[in-house]
PDB file of C-alpha atoms in Angstrom:
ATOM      1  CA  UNK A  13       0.000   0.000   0.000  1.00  0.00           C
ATOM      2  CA  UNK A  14       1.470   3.177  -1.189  1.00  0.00           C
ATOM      3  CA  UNK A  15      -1.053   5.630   0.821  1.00  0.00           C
ATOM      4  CA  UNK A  16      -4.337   7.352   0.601  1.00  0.00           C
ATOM      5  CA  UNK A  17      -4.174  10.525  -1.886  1.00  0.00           C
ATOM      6  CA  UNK A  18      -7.906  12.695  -0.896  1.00  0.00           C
ATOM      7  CA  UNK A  19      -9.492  13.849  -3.892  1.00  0.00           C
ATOM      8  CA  UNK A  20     -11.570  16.682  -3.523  1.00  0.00           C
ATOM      9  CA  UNK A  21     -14.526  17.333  -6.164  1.00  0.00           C
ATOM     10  CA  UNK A  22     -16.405  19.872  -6.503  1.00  0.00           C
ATOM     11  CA  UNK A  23     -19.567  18.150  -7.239  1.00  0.00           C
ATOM     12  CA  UNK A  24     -20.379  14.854  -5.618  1.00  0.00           C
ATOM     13  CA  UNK A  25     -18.439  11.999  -4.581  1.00  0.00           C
ATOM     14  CA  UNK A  26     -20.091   9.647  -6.202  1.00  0.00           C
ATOM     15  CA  UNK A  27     -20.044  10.726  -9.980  1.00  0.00           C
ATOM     16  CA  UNK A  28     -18.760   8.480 -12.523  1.00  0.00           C
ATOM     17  CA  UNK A  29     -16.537  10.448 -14.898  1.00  0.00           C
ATOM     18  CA  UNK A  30     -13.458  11.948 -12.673  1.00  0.00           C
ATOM     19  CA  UNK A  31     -12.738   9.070 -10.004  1.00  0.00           C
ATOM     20  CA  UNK A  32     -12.379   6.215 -12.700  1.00  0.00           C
ATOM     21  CA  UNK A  33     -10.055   8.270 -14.637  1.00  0.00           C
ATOM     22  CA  UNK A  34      -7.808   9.157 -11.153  1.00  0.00           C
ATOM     23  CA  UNK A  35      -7.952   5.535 -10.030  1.00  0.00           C
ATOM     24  CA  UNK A  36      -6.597   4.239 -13.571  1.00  0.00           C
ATOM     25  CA  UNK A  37      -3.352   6.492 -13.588  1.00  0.00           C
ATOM     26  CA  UNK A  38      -2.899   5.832  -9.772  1.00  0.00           C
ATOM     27  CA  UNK A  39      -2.713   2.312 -10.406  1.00  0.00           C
ATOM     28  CA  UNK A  40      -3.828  -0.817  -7.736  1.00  0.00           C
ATOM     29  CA  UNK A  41      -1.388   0.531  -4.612  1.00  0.00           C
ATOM     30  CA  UNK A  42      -2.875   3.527  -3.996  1.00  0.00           C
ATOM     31  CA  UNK A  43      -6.182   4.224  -1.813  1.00  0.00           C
ATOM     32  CA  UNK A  44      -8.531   7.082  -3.027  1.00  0.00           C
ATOM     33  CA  UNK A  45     -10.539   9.016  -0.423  1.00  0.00           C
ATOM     34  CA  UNK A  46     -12.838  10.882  -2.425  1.00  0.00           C
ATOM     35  CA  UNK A  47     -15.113  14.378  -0.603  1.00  0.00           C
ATOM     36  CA  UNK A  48     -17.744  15.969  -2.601  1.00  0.00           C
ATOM     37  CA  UNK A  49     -18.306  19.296  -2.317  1.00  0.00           C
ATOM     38  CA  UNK A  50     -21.960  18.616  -2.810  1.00  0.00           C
ATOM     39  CA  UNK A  51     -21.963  15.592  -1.247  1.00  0.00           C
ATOM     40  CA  UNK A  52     -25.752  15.349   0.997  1.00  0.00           C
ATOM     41  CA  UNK A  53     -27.368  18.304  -0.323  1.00  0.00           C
ATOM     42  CA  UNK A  54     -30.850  18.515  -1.593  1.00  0.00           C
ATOM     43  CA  UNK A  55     -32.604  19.872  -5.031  1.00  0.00           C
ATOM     44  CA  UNK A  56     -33.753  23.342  -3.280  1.00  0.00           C
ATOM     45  CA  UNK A  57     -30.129  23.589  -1.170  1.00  0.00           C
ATOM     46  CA  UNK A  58     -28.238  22.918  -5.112  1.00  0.00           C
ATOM     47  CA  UNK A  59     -30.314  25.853  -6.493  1.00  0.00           C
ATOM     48  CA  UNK A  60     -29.535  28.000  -3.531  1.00  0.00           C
ATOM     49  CA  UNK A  61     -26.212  27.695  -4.904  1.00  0.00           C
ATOM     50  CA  UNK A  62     -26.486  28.876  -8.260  1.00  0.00           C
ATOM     51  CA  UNK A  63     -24.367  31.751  -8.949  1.00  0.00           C
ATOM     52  CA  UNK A  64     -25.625  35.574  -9.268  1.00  0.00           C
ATOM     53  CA  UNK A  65     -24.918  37.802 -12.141  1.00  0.00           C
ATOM     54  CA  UNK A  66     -21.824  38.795 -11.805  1.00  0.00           C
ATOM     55  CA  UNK A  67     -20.072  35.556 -10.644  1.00  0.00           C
ATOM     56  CA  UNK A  68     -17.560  33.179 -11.975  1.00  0.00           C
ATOM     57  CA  UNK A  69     -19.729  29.844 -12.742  1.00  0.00           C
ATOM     58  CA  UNK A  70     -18.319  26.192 -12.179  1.00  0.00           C
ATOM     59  CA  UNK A  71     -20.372  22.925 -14.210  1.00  0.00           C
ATOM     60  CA  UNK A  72     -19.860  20.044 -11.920  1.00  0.00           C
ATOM     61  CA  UNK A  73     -21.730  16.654 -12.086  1.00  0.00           C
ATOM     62  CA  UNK A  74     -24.037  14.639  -9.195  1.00  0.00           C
ATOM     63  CA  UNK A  75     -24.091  11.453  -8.093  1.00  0.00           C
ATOM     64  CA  UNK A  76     -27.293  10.541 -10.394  1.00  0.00           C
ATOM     65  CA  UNK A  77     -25.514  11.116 -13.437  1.00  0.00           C
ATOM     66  CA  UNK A  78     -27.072  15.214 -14.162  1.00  0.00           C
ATOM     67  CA  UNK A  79     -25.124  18.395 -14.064  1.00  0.00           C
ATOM     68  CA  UNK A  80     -25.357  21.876 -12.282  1.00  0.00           C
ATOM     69  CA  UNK A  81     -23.971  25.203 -11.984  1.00  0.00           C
ATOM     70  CA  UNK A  82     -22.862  26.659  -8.675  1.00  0.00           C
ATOM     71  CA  UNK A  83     -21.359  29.578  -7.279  1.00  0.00           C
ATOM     72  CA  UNK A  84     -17.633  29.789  -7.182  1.00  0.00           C
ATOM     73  CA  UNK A  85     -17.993  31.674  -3.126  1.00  0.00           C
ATOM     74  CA  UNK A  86     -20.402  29.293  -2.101  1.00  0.00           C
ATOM     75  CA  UNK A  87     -18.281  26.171  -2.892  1.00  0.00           C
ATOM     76  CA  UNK A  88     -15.677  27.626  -0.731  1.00  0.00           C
ATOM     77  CA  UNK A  89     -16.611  26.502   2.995  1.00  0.00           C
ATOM     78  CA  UNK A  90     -17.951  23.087   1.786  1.00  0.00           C
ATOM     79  CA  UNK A  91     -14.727  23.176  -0.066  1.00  0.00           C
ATOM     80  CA  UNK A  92     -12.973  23.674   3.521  1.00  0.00           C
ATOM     81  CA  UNK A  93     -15.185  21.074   5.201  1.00  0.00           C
ATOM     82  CA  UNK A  94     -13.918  18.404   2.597  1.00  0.00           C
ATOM     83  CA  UNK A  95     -10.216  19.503   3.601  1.00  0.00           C
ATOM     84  CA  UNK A  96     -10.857  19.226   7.568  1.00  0.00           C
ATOM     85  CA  UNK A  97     -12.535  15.533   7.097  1.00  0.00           C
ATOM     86  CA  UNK A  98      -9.911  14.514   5.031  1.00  0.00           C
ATOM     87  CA  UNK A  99      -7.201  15.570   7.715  1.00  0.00           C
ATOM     88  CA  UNK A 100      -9.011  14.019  10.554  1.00  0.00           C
ATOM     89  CA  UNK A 101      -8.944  10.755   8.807  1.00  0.00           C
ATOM     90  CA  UNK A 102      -5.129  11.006   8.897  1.00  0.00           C
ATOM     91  CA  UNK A 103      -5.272  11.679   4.745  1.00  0.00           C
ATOM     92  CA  UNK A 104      -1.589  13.659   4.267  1.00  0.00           C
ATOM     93  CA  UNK A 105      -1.822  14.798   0.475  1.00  0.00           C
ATOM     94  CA  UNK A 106      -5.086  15.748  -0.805  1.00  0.00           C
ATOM     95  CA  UNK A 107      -6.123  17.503  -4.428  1.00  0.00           C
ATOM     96  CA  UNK A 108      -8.516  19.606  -5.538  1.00  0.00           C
ATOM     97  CA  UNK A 109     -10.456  18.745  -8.693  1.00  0.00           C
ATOM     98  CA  UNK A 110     -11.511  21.992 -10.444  1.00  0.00           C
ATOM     99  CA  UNK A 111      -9.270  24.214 -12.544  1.00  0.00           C
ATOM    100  CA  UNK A 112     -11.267  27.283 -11.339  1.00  0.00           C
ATOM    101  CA  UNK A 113      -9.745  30.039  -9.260  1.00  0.00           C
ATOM    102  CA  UNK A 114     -11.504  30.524  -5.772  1.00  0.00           C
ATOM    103  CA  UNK A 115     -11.771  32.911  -3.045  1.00  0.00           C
ATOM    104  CA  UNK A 116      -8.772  32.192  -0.469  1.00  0.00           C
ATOM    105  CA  UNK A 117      -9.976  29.006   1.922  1.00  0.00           C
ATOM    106  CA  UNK A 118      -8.284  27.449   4.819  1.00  0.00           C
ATOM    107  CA  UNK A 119      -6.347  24.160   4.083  1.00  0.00           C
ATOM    108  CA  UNK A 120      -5.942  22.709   7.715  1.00  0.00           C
ATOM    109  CA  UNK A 121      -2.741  22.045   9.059  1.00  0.00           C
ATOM    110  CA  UNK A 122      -0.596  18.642   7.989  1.00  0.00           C
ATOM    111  CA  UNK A 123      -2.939  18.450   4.592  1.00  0.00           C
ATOM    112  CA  UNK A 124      -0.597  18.938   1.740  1.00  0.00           C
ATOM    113  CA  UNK A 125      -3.321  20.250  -1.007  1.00  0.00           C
ATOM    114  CA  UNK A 126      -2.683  20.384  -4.621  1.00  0.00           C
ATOM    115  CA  UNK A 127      -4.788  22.705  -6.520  1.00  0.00           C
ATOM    116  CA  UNK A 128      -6.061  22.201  -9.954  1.00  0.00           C
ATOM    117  CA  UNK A 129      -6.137  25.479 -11.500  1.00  0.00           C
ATOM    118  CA  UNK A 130      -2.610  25.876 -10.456  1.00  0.00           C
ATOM    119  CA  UNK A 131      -1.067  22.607 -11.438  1.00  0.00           C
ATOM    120  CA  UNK A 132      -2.847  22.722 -15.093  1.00  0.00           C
ATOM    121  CA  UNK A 133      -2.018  26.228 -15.868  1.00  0.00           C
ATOM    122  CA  UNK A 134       1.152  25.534 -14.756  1.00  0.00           C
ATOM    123  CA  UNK A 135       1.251  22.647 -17.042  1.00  0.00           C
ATOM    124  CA  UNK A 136       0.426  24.716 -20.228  1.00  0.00           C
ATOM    125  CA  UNK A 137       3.156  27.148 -19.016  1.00  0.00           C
ATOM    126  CA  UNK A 138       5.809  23.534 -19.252  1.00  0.00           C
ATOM    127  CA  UNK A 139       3.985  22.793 -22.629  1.00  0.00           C
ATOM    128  CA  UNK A 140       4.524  25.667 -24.065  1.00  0.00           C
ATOM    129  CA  UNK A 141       6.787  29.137 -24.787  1.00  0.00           C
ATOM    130  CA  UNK A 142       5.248  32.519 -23.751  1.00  0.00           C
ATOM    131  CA  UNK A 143       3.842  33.727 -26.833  1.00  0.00           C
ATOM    132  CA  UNK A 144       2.811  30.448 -28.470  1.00  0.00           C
ATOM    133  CA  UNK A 145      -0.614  29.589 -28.982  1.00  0.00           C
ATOM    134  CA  UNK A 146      -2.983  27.836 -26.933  1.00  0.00           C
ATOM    135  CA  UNK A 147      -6.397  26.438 -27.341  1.00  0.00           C
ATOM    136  CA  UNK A 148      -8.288  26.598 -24.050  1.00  0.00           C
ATOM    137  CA  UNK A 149     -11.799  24.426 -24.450  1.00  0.00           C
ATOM    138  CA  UNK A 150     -13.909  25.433 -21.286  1.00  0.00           C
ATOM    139  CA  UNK A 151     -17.598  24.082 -20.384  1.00  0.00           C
ATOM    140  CA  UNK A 152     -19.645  27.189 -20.731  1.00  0.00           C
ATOM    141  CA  UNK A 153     -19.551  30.335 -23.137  1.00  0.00           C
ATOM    142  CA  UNK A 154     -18.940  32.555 -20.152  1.00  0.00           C
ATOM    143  CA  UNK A 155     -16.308  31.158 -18.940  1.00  0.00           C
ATOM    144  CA  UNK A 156     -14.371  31.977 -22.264  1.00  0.00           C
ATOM    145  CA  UNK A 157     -13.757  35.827 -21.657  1.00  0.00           C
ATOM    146  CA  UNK A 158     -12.258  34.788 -18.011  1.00  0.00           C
ATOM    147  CA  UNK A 159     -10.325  31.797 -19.076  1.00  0.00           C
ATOM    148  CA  UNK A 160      -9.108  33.480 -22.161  1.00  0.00           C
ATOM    149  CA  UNK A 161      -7.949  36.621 -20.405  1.00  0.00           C
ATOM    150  CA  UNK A 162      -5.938  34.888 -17.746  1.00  0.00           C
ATOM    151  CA  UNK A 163      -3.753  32.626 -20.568  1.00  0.00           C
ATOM    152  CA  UNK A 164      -3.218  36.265 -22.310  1.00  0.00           C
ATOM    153  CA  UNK A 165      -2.285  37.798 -19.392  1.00  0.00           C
ATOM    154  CA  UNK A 166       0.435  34.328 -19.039  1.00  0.00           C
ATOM    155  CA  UNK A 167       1.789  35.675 -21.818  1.00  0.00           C
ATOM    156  CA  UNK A 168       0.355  33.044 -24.835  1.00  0.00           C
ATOM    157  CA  UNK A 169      -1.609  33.923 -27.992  1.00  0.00           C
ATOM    158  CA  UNK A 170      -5.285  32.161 -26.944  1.00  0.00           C
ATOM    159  CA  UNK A 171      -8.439  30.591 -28.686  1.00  0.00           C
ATOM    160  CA  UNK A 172     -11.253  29.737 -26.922  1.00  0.00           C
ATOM    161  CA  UNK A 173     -14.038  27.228 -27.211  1.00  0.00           C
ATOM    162  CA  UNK A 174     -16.945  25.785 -25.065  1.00  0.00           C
ATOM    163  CA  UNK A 175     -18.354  22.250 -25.580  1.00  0.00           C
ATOM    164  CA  UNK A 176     -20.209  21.102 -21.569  1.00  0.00           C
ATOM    165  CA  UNK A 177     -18.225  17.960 -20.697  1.00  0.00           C
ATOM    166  CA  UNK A 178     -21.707  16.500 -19.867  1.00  0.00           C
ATOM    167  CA  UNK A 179     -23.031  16.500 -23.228  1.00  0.00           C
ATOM    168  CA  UNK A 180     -22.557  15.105 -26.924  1.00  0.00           C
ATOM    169  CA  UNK A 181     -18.899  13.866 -27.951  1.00  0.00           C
ATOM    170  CA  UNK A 182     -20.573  16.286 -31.478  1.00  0.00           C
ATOM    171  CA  UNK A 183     -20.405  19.026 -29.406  1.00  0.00           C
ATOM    172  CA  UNK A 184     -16.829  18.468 -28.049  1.00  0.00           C
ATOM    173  CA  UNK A 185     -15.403  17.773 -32.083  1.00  0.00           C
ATOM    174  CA  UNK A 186     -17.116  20.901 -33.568  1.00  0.00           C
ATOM    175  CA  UNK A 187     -15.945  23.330 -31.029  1.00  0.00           C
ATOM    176  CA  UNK A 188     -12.067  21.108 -31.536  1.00  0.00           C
ATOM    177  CA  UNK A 189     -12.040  22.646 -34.363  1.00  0.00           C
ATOM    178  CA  UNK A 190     -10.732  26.414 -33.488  1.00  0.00           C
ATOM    179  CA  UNK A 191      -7.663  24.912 -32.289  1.00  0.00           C
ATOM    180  CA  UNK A 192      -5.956  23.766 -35.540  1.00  0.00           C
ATOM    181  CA  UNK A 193      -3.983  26.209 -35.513  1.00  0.00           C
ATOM    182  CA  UNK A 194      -2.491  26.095 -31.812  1.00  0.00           C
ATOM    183  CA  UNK A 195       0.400  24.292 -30.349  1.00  0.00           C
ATOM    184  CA  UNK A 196      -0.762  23.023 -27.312  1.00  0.00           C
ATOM    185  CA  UNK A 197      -5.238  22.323 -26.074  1.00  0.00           C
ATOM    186  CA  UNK A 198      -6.093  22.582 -22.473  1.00  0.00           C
ATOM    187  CA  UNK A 199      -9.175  20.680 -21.860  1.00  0.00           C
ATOM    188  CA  UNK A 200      -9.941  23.811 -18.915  1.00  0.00           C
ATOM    189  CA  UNK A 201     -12.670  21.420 -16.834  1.00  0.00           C
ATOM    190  CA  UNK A 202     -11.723  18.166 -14.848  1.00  0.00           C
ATOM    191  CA  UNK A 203     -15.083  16.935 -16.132  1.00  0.00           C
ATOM    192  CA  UNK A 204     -13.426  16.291 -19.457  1.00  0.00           C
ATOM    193  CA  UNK A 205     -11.789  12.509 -19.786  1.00  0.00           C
ATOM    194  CA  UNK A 206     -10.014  10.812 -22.393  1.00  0.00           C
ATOM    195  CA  UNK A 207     -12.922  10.582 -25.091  1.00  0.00           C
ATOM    196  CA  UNK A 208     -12.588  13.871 -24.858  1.00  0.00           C
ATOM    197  CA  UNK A 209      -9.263  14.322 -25.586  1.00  0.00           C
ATOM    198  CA  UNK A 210      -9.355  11.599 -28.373  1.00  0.00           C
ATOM    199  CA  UNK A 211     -11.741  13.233 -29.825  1.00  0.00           C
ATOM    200  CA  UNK A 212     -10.132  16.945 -29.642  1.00  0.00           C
ATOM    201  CA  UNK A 213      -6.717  15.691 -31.071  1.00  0.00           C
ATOM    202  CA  UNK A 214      -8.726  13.610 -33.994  1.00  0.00           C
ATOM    203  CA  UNK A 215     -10.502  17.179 -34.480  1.00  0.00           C
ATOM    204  CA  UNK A 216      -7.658  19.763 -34.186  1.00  0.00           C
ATOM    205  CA  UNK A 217      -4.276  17.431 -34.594  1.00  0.00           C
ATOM    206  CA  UNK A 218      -2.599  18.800 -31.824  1.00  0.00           C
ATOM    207  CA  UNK A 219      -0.840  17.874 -28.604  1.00  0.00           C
ATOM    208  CA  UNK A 220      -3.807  18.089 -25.536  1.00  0.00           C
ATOM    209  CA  UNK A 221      -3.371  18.401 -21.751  1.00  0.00           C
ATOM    210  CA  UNK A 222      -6.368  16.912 -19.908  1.00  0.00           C
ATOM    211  CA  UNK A 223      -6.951  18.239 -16.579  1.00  0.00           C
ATOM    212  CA  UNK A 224      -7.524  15.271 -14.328  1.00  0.00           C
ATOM    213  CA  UNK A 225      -4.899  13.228 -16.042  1.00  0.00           C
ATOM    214  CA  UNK A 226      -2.351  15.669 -15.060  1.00  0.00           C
ATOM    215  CA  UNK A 227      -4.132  16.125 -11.435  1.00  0.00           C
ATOM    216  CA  UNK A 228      -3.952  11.893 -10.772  1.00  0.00           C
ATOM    217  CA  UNK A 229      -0.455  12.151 -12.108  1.00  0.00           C
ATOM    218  CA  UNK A 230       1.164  14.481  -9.658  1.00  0.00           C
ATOM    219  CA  UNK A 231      -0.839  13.555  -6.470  1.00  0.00           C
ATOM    220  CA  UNK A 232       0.750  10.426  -7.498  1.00  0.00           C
ATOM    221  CA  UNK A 233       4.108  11.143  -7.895  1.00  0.00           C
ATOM    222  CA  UNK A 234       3.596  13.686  -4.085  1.00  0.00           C
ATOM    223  CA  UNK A 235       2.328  10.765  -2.226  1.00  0.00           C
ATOM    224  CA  UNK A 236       5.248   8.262  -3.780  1.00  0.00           C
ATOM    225  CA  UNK A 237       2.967   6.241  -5.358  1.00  0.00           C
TER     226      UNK A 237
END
């Protein structure tokens, strides 16, 4: 046994597209403790959640297979109470699945927590130069003006797409198709899995970073899998 590696989602615990992928790439020896940020909440509580005008959105899936779209601030203490449960059950490095960027939170003390958004856009930095050009495929149309404007602001020459994880493979080709062009795709959601990505590099031809791939890969490599 190599360890326990806590695995954070920002939807529920018990959805079928991220943990599969994570437990593939971590192999047999490792453990997965798996939090949902979601995890036990009703139909009315999820709406309360949805976010105002005004505020970054995140597309996350549920346990019975649907999708939702919740408030970036309001994930943040359920976020926290994910981090503090994993601690007390003596879990040392944890990750958070989402490539968003939230409001500060508290990571409690002897948790090791890698965050998504960091470790992927820190991956496209690796991948490629400053002032090459990047395809960034997000979930929703506005998150393309955000996402966009932080990979310009890294320096890199951007095209955005959307295509929802959560719906047709169609969807996921046609919108492939802007990033002919680019050197390096960022599939920008950790609800995107390798049909995805087969289906963006049969679309577009080039070289694609997917998100939870990379996440499973490093939490790996932390924990000494």
């Amino acid at each position: 046994m190599s360890g326990t590696i806590g695995f954070v989602l920002v939807g529920q615990s018990g959805r079928d597209d991220v943990l599969p992928v994570v437990r593939t790439l971590l192999g047999p020896g490792v453990e997965v403790a798996a939090k949902g940020a979601l995890d036990g909440l009703s139909p009315a509580e999820l709406a309360r959640m949805a976010p105002v005008p005004g505020e970054h959105p995140v597309v996350t899936r549920l346990d019975d297979g649907s999708h939702v779209v919740v408030s970036k601030p309001a994930l943040v203490p359920r976020i926290e109470r994910c981090l503090t449960e994993l601690r007390d059950a003596s879990v040392k490095v944890a990750a958070l699945m989402c490539t968003g960027t939230f409001p500060p939170f508290a990571v409690p003390e002897g948790l090791l927590l890698l965050r998504g958004q960091q470790v992927v856009d820190n991956g496209v930095r690796a991948a490629c130069p400053v002032g090459g050009k990047v395809g960034v495929l997000v979930p929703l149309p506005e998150q393309e003006a955000f996402s966009g404007g932080k990979f310009r602001d890294m320096g890199f020459d951007v095209v955005t797409a959307h295509a929802n994880p959560y719906g047709s493979l169609d969807d996921v080709r046609a919108a492939a198709a802007a990033f002919r062009d680019r050197d390096v795709v960022v599939l920008h959601c950790m609800g995107y899995n390798g049909d995805h990505k087969r289906v963006v590099r049969e679309a577009c031809g080039r070289p694609t970073l997917q998100a939870n791939a990379l996440m499973a890969r490093l939490a790996a490599e932390v924990a000494g899998a």
